[in-house]
Coordinates of C-alpha atoms in Angstrom, one line a residue:
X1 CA -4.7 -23.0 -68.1
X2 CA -3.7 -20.0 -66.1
X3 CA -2.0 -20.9 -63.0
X4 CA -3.4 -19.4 -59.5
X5 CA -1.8 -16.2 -58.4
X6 CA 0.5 -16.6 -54.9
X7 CA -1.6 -15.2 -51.7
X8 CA -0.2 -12.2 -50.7
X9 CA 0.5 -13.2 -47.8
X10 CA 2.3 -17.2 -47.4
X11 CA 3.9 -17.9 -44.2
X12 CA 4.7 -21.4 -43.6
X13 CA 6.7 -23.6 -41.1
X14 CA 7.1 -20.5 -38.6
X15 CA 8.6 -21.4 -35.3
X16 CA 9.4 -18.9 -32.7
X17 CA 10.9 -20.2 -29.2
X18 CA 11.6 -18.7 -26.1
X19 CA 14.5 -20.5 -24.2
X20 CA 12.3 -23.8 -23.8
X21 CA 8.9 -22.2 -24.5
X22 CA 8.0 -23.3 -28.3
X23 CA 5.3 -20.3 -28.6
X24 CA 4.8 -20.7 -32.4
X25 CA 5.3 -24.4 -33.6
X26 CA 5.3 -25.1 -37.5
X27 CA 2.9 -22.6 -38.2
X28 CA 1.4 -22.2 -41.8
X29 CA -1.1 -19.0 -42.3
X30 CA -1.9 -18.2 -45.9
X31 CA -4.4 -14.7 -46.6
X32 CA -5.3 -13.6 -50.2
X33 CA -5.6 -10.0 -51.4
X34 CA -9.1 -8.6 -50.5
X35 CA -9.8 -11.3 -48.1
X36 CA -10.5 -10.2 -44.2
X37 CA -9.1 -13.5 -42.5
X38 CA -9.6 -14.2 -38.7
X39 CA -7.0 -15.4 -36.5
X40 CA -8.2 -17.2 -33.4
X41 CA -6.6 -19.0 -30.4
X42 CA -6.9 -19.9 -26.6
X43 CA -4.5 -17.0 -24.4
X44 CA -1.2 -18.2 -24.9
X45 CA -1.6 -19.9 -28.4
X46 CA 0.8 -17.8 -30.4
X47 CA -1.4 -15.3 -32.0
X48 CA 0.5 -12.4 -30.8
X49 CA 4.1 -13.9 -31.7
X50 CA 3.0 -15.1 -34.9
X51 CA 2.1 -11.8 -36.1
X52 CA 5.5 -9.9 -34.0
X53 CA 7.2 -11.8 -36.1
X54 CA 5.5 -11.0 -39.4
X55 CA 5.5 -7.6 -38.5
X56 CA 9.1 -7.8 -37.9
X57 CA 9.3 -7.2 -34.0
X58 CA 10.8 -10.9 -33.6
X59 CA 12.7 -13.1 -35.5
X60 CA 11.4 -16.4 -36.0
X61 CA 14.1 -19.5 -35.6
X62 CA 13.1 -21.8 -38.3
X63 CA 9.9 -20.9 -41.3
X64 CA 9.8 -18.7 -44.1
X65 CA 7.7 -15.5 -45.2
X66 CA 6.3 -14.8 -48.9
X67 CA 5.1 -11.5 -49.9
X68 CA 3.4 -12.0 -53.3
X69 CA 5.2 -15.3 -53.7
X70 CA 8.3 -13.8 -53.3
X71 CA 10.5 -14.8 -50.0
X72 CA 11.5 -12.2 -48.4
X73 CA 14.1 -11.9 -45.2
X74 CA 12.0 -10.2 -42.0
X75 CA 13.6 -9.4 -38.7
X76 CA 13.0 -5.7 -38.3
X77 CA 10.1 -3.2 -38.4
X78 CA 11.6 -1.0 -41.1
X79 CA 11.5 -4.4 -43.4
X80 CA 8.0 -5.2 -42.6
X81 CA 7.5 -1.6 -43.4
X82 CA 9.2 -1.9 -46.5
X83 CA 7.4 -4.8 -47.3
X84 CA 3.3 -3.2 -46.7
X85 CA 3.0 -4.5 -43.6
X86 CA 1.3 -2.7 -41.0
X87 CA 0.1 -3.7 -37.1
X88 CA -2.5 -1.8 -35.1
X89 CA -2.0 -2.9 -31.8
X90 CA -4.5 -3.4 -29.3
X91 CA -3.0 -0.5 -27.1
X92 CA -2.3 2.5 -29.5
X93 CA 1.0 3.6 -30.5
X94 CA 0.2 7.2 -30.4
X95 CA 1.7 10.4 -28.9
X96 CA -1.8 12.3 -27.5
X97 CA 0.4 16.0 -27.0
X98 CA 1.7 15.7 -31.0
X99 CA -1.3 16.3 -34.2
X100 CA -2.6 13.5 -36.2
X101 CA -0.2 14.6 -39.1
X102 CA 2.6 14.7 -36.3
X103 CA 2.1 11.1 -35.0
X104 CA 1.4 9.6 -38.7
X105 CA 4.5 11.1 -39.5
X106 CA 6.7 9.8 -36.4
X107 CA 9.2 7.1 -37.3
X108 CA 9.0 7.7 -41.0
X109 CA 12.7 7.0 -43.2
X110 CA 14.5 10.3 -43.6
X111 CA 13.9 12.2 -46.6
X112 CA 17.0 15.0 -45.9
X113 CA 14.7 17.0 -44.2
X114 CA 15.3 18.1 -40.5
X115 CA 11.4 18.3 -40.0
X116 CA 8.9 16.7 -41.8
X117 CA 6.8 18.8 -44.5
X118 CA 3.5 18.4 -42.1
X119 CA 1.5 20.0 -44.7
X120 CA 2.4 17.3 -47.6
X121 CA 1.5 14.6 -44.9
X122 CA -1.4 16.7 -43.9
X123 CA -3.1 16.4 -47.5
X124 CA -2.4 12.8 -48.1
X125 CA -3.8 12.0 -45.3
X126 CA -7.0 13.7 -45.9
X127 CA -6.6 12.1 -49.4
X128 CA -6.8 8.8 -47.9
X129 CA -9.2 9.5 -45.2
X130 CA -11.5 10.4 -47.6
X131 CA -10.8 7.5 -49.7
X132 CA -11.5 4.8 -47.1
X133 CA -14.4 7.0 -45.1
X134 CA -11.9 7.3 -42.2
X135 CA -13.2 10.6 -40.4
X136 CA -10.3 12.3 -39.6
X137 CA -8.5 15.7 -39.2
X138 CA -4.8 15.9 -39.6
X139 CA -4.6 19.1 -37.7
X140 CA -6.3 17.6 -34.4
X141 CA -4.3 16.7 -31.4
X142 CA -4.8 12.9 -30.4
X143 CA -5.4 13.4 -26.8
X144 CA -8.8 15.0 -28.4
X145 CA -9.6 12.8 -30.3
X146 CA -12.2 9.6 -29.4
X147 CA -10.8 6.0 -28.6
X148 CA -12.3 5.3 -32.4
X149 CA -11.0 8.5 -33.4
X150 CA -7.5 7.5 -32.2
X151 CA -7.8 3.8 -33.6
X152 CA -8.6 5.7 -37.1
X153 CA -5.1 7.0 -37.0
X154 CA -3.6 3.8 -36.5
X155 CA -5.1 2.6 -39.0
X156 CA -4.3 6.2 -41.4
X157 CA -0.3 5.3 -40.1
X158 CA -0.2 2.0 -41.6
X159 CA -2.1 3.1 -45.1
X160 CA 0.4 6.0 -45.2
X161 CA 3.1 4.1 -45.2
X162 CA 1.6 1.9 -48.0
X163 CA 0.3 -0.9 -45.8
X164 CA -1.3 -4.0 -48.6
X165 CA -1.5 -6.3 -45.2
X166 CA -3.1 -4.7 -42.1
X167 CA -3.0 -6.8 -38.9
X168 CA -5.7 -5.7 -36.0
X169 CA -5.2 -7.0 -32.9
X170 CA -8.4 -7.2 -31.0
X171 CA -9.9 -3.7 -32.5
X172 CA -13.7 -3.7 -31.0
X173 CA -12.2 -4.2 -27.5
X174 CA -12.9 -0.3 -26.4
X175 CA -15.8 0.4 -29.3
X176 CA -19.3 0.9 -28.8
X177 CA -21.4 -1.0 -31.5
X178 CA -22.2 1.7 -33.7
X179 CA -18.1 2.7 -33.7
X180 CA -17.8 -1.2 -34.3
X181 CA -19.8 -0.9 -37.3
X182 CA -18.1 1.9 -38.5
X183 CA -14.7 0.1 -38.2
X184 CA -16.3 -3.0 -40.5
X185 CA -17.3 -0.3 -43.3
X186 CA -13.9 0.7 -43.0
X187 CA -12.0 -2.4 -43.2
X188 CA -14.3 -4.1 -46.0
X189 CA -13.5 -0.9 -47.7
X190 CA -10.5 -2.2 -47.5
X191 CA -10.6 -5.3 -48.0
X192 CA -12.2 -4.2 -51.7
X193 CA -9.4 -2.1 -52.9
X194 CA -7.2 -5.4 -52.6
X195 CA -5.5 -4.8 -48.9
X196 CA -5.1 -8.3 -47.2
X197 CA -6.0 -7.9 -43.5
X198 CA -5.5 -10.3 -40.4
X199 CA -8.2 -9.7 -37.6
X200 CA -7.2 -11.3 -34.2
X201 CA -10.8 -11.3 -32.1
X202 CA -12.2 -13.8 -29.4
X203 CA -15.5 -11.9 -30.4
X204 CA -16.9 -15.0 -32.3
X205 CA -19.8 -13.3 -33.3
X206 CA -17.7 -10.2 -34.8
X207 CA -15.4 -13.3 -36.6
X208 CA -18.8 -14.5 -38.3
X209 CA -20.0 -11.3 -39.4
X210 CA -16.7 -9.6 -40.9
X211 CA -14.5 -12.4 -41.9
X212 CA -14.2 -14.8 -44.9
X213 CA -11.1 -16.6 -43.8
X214 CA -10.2 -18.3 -40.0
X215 CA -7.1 -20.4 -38.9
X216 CA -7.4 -21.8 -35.3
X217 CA -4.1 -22.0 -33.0
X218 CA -3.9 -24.1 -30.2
X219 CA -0.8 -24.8 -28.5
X220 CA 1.4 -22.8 -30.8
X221 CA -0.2 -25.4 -33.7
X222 CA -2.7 -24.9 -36.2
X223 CA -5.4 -27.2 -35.3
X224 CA -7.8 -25.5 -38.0
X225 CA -8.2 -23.7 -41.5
X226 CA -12.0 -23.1 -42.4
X227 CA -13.9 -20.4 -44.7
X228 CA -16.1 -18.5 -42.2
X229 CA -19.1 -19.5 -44.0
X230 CA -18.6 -23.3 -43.2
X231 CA -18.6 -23.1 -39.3
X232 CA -20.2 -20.9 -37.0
X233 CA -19.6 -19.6 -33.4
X234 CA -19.6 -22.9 -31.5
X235 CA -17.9 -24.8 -33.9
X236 CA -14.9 -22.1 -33.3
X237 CA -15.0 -22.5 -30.0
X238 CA -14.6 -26.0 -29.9
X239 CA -11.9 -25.5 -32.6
X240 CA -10.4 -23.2 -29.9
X241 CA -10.3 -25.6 -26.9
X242 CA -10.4 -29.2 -28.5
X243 CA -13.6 -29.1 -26.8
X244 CA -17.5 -28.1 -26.5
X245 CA -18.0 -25.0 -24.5
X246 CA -21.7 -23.5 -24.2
X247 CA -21.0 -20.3 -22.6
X248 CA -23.9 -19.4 -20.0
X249 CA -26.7 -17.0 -20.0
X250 CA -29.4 -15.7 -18.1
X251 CA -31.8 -17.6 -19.4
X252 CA -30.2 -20.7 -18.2
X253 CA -31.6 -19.5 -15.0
X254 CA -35.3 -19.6 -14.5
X255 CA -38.0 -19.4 -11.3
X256 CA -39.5 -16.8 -9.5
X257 CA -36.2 -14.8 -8.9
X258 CA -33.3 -17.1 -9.7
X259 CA -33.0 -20.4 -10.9
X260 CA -29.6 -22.1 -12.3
X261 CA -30.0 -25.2 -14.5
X262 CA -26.2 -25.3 -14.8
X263 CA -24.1 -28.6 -14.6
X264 CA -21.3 -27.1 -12.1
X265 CA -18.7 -29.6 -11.0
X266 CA -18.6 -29.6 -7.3
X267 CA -21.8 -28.5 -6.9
X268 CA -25.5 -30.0 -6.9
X269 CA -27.3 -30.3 -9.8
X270 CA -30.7 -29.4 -8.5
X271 CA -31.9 -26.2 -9.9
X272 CA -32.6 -23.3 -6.5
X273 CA -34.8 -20.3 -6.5
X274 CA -34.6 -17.7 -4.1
X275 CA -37.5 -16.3 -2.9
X276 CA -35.9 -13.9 -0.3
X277 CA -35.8 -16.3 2.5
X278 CA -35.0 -20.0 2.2
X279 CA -33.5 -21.7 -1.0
X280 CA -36.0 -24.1 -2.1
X281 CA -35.9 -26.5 -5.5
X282 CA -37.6 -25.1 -8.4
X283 CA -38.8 -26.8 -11.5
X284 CA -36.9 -26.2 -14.9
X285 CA -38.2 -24.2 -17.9
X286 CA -38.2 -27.1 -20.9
X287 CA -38.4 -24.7 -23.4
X288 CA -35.4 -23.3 -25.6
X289 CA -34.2 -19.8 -25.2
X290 CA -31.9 -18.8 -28.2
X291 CA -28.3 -17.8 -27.7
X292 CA -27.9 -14.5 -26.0
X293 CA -31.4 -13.4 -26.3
X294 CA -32.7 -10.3 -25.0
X295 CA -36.0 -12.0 -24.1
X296 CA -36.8 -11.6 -19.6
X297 CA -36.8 -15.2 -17.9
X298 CA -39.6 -15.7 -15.8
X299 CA -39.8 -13.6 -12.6
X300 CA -43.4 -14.7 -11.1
X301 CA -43.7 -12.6 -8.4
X302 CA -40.2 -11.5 -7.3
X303 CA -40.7 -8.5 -4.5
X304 CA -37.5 -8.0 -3.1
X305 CA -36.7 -6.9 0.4
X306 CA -34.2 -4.2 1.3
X307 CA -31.2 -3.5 -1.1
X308 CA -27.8 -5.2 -1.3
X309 CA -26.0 -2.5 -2.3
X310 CA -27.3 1.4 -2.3
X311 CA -25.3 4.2 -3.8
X312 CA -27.0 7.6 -4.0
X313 CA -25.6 10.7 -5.8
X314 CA -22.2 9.3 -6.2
X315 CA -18.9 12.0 -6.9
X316 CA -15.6 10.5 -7.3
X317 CA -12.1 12.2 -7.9
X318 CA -9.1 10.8 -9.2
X319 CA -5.6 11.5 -7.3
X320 CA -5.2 14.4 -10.2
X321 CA -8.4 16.2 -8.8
X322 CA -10.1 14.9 -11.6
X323 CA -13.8 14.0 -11.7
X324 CA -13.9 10.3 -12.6
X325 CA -17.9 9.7 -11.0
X326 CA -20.6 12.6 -11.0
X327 CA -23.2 12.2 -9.1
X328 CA -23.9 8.3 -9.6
X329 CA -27.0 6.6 -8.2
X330 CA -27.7 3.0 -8.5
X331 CA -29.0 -0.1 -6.9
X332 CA -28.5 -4.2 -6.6
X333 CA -31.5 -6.6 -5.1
X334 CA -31.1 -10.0 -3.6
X335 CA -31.2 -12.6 -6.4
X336 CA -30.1 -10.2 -9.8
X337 CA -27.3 -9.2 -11.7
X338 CA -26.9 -5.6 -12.6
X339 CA -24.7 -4.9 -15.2
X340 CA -22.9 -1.6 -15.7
X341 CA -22.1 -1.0 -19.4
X342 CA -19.8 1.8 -20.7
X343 CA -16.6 2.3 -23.0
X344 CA -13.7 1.5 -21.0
X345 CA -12.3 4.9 -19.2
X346 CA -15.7 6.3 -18.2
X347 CA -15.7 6.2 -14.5
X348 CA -16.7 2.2 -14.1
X349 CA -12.9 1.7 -12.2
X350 CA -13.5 4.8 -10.0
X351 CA -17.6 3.7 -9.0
X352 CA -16.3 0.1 -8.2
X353 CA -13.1 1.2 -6.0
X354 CA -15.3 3.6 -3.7
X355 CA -17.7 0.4 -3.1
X356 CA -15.9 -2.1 -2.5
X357 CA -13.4 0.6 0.2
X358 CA -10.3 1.4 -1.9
X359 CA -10.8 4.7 -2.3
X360 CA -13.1 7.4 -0.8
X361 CA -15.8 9.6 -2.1
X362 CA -16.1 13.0 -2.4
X363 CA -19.7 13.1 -1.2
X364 CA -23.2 10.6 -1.8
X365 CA -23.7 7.9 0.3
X366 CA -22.6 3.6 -0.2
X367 CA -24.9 1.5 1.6
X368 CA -24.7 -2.6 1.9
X369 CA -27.1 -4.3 3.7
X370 CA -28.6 -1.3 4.6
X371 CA -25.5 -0.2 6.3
X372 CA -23.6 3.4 6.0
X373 CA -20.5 1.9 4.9
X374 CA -19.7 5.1 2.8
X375 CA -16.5 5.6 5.2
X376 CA -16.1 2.2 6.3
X377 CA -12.8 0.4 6.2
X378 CA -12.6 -3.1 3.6
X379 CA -12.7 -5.0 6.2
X380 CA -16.2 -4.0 7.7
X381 CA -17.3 -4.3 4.5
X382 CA -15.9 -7.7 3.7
X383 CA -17.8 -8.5 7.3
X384 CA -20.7 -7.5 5.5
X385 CA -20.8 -9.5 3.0
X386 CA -18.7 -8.2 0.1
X387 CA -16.8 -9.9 -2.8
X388 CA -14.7 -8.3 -4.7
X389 CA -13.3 -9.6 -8.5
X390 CA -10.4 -6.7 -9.4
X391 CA -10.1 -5.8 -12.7
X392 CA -6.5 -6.1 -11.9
X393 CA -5.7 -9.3 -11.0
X394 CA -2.3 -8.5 -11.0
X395 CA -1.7 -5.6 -9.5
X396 CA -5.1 -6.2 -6.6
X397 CA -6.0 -9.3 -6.1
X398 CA -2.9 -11.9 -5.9
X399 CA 0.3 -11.6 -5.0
X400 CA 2.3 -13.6 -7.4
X401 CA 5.3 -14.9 -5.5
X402 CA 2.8 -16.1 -3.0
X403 CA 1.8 -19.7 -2.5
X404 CA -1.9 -20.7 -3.7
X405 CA -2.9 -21.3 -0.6
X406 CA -1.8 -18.3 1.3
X407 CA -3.3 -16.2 -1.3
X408 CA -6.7 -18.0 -1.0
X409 CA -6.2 -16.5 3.3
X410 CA -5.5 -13.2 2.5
X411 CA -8.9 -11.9 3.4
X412 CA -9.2 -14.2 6.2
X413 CA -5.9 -15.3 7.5
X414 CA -6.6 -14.0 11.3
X415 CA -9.7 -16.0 11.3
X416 CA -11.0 -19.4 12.7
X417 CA -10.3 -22.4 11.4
X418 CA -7.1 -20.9 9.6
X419 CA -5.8 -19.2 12.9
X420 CA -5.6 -20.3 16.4
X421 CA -4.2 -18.2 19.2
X422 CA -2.8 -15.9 16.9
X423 CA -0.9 -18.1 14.9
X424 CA -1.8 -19.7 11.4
X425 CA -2.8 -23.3 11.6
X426 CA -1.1 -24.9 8.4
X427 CA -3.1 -27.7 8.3
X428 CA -6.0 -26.3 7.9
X429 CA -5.1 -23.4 5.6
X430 CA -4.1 -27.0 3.2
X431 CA -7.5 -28.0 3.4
X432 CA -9.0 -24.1 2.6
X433 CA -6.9 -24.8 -0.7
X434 CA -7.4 -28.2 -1.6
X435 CA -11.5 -27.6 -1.1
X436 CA -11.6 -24.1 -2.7
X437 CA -9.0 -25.9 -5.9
X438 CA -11.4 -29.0 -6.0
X439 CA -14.3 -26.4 -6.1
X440 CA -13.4 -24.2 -8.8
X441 CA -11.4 -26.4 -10.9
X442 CA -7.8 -24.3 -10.2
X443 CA -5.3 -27.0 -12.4
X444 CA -1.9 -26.3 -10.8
X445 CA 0.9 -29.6 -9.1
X446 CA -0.3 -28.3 -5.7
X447 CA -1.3 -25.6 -3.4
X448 CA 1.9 -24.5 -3.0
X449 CA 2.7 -23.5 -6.3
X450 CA 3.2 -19.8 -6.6
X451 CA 0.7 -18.0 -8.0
X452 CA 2.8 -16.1 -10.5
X453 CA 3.8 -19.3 -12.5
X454 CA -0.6 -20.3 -13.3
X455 CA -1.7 -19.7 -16.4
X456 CA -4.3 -16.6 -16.2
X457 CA -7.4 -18.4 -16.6
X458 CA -6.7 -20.4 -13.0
X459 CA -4.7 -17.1 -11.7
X460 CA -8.9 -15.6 -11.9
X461 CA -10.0 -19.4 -10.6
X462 CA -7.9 -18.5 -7.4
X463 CA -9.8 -15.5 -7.4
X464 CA -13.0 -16.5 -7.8
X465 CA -12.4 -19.3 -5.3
X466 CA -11.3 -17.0 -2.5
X467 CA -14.1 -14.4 -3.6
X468 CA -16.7 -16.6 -3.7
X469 CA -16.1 -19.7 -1.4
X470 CA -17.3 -17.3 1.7
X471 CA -20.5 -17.2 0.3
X472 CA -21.3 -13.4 0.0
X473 CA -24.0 -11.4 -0.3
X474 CA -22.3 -9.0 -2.7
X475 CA -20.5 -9.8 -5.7
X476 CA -18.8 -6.7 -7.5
X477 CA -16.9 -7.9 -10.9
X478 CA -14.9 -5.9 -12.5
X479 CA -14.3 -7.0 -16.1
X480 CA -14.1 -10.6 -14.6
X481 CA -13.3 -12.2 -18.5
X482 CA -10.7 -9.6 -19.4
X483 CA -7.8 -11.6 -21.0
X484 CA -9.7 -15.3 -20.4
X485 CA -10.1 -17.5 -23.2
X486 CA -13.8 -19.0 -24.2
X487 CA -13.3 -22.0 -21.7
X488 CA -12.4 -19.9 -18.4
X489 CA -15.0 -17.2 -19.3
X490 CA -18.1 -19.9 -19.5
X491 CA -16.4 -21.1 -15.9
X492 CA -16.5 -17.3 -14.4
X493 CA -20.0 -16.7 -15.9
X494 CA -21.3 -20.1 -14.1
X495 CA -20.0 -19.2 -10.7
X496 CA -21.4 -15.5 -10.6
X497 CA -24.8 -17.2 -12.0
X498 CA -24.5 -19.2 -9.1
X499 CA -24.4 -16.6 -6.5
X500 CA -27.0 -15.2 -8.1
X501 CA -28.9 -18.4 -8.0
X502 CA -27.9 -18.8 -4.0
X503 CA -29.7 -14.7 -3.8
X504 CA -26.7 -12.6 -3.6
X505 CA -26.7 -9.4 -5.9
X506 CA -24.0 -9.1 -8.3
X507 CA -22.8 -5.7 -9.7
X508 CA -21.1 -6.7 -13.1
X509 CA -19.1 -4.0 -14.3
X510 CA -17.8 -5.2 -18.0
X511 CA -17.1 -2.9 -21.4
X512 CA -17.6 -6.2 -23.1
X513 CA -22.0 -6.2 -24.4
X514 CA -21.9 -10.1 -24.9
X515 CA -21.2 -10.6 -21.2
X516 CA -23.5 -7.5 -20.1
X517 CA -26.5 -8.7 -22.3
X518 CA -26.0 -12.9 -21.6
X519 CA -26.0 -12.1 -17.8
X520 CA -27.9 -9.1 -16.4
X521 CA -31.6 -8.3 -15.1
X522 CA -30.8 -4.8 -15.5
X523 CA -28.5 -2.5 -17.2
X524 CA -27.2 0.8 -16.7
X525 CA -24.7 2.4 -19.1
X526 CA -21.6 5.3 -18.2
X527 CA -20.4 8.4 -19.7
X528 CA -17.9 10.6 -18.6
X529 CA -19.2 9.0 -14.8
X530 CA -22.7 9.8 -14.9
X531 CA -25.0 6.9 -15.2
X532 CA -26.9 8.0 -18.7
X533 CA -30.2 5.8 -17.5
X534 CA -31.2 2.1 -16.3
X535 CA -32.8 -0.7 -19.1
X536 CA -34.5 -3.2 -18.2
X537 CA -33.6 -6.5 -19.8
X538 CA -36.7 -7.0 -21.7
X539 CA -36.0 -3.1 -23.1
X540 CA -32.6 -3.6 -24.2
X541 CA -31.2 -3.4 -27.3
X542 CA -27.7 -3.0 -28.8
X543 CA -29.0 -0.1 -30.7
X544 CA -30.2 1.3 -27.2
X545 CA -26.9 0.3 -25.3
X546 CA -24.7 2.1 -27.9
X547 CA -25.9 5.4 -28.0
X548 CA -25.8 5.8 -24.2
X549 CA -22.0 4.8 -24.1
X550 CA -21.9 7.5 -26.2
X551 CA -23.2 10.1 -24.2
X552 CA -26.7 10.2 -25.7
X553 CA -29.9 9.1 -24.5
X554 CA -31.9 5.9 -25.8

């Protein structure tokens, strides 16, 4: 009897520390040739060091590395090079002034030559482009290219240097569907001409369609090896977390205009419509709605007042001159969520600064709660009413060497209870925190803990909690889940239903479709910082979506 061939890929007992951090810890991962195998993990679970160190950016301290069943000695890129392995990161390595053929060539082992024979590299290239069905001109400059344009080079790098294990690192992250599906073609192309590839994703639903492989990390640990075909989407997730994690959806919520049948720790239980006065108990829909379906909830006879938030004929610049928003009109009602689709880069940073205050508009009008607040400061607009959720935690929404509970003040630190006379009343900014942690679930030793040292899921809890614990009649999110794992992004989506549920108006600005489709009444989609049209939510379809974040029209 023949014995089995090796994978091509074998790594087993890998351990990588940092100081006292054990980020990978006896880690075995095992892909065959041809085989598309998914990597998955919480944030944090050693994904992205186990695959550093396969792709020779880190050296692990303990574990060994087989290529073909052969052990071989990584520790540096040129090895991993050497040895077919190739990494497109999530944020392209790519020089936009220099040509495809340029950038392919960059960082290439010297052949004698002082320059590189461009026109050599030019022809393999379109050799293997056309081999694989990866679009491409060699003579193009990058910073012309499309974000899928530029993630086809990344990928044309690694095949030119003779890549037989190709490691994607979150891919679809700044695709629209029909460039997703293009990239799947490409990759199972792939996969058939014997290339081993690693696909890192917390897009379950991608995982089930493309993959035939998946090992779980939790911890640092594998806590899971499966074929794809013998699980599905929840089963992951609870693979992920070591627990079971039904993310929310819009059809959780039922009732003439909102209604959340949600279990929310720290809140009632009783499902509320708003039916633009008082809240009032509604009764449950009993019947099951499938997982993010496209199918309306109820809406009886919702006839909203006056608007939340109106923004007419919108123009935004950037500090270059640049226009980032042209001439962008839309609208939020009491009681919805509208959500504002788009590849990432098309205005959606721009629309949201000039509403929530941090930056002024060229021209068009911002009204919230039928105010002018086009010119307003951020704190007349707070006053108002408004929430903000940066897409930035970091760099606009906490300061990190801050205390928990003086970053849950920050928007209200001159006001009563927190302040008395001018001065800050300790005690009660202590019991801000501990209701506003107890609320949202922030998991820290105390409320003085500095900010910086929380894992990101409660960093956006803090967030959230300081956002949301005032009750507003605005919410504007800005990619809310970027960089959460499955449990922290079913606790974000709960709290905005919520608000929505209480009859605020949310404005949920998000490249990710999952979140855009599970959560909002209506959708509108950006290009270049025009709005390309409004769907409503029983229109919508991903067919639809994608072609407007393209630039064309449904």
């Amino acid at each position: 009897m023949q014995p089995a061939s090796p994978p091509l890929l074998d790594m087993r007992g890998i351990r990588v520390v940092f100081g006292p951090l054990v980020a990978n810890d006896d880690v075995n991962l095992a892909v065959e040739r041809g085989e598309i195998h998914a990597l998955l993990g919480e944030n944090g679970a050693g994904k992205s060091t186990l695959m550093r160190a396969l792709a020779g950016l880190l050296q692990p301290a303990a574990g060994e590395i087989r290529i073909d069943g052969r052990l071989e000695p990584l520790g540096s890129a040129q090895e991993a090079m050497r040895l077919g392995i190739g990494m497109v990161h999530q944020h392209f390595m790519l020089v936009s002034t220099l040509t495809v053929a340029e950038n392919v060539c960059l960082g290439l082992p010297s052949t004698g030559r002082i320059f590189p024979d461009l026109k050599t590299a030019a022809a393999k290239i379109r050799e293997l482009a056309k081999t694989y069905g990866l679009d491409v001109d060699p003579n193009a400059r990058v910073a012309d290219l499309s974000i899928a344009g530029q993630q086809r080079v990344e990928i044309l790098k690694a095949l030119y240097r003779g890549a037989r294990i190709l490691i994607l690192d979150e891919p679809t992250a700044v695709l629209t569907p029909q460039e997703t599906e293009g990239l799947f073609r490409i990759l199972r192309s792939l996969a058939g001409e014997g290339t081993a590839i690693i696909f890192i994703s917390h897009k379950l639903n991608e995982v089930m369609t493309l993959t035939s492989g998946v090992t779980v990390l939790r911890q640092g640990r594998v806590v899971a090896t499966a074929k794809t075909a013998e699980t599905d989407a929840r089963g992951l997730a609870r693979m992920m977390v070591g627990a079971e994690i039904q993310l929310p959806k819009l059809e959780d919520v039922t009732g003439p205009v909102s209604t959340l049948n949600l279990s929310l720790e720290g809140r009632s239980k009783t499902p509320f419509a708003f039916s633009g006065g008082d809240i009032e108990p509604a009764a449950a829909d009993p019947s099951p709605k499938p997982l993010y379906g496209f199918d309306p909830p109820a809406r009886g006879g919702f006839k909203p007042g006056g608007m939340i938030l109106a923004v007419e004929n919108l123009v935004c610049r950037d500090a270059r001159g640049t226009l980032r928003v042209d001439r962008a009109s839309l609208a939020v009602r009491p009681g919805e969520i509208v959500g504002v689709a788009g590849v990432d880069g098309n205005g959606q940073q721009e629309l949201a600064e000039a509403i929530v205050g941090l930056s002024r508009a060229e021209a068009g009008t911002i009204r919230l709660m039928d105010e002018d607040v086009t010119a307003s400061a951020v704190a007349r607009r707070i006053a108002l009413g408004l929430a903000h959720i940066p897409e930035d935690r970091h760099r606009t929404a906490i300061v990190e060497p801050m205390s928990i509970e003086d970053n849950l003040i920050l928007e209200q630190a001159g006001e009563a209870p927190l302040s008395k006379r001018g001065w800050l009343d300790r005690r009660a900014i202590a019991e801000n925190a501990r209701r506003i942690m107890a609320e949202f679930d922030v998991r820290a030793t105390g409320a003085n803990q500095k900010v910086g040292t929380l894992s990101g899921g409660n960093q956006q809890k803090v967030v959230l909690g300081r956002a949301l614990s005032r009750e507003p009649n605005l919410v504007v999110a800005v990619q809310p889940v970027r960089g959460l794992d499955v449990g922290a992004t079913a606790f974000v989506h709960r709290q905005l239903l919520a608000r929505r549920a209480a009859g605020a108006g949310v404005l949920l600005i998000s490249t990710e479709l999952d979140e855009i489709l599970a959560l909002s009444d209506r959708i509108v989609v950006m290009f270049k910082g025009a709005i390309m049209g409004e769907l409503a939510r029983a229109d919508v379809t991903v067919e639809k979506l994608g072609l407007m974040m393209a630039g064309r029209t449904a």
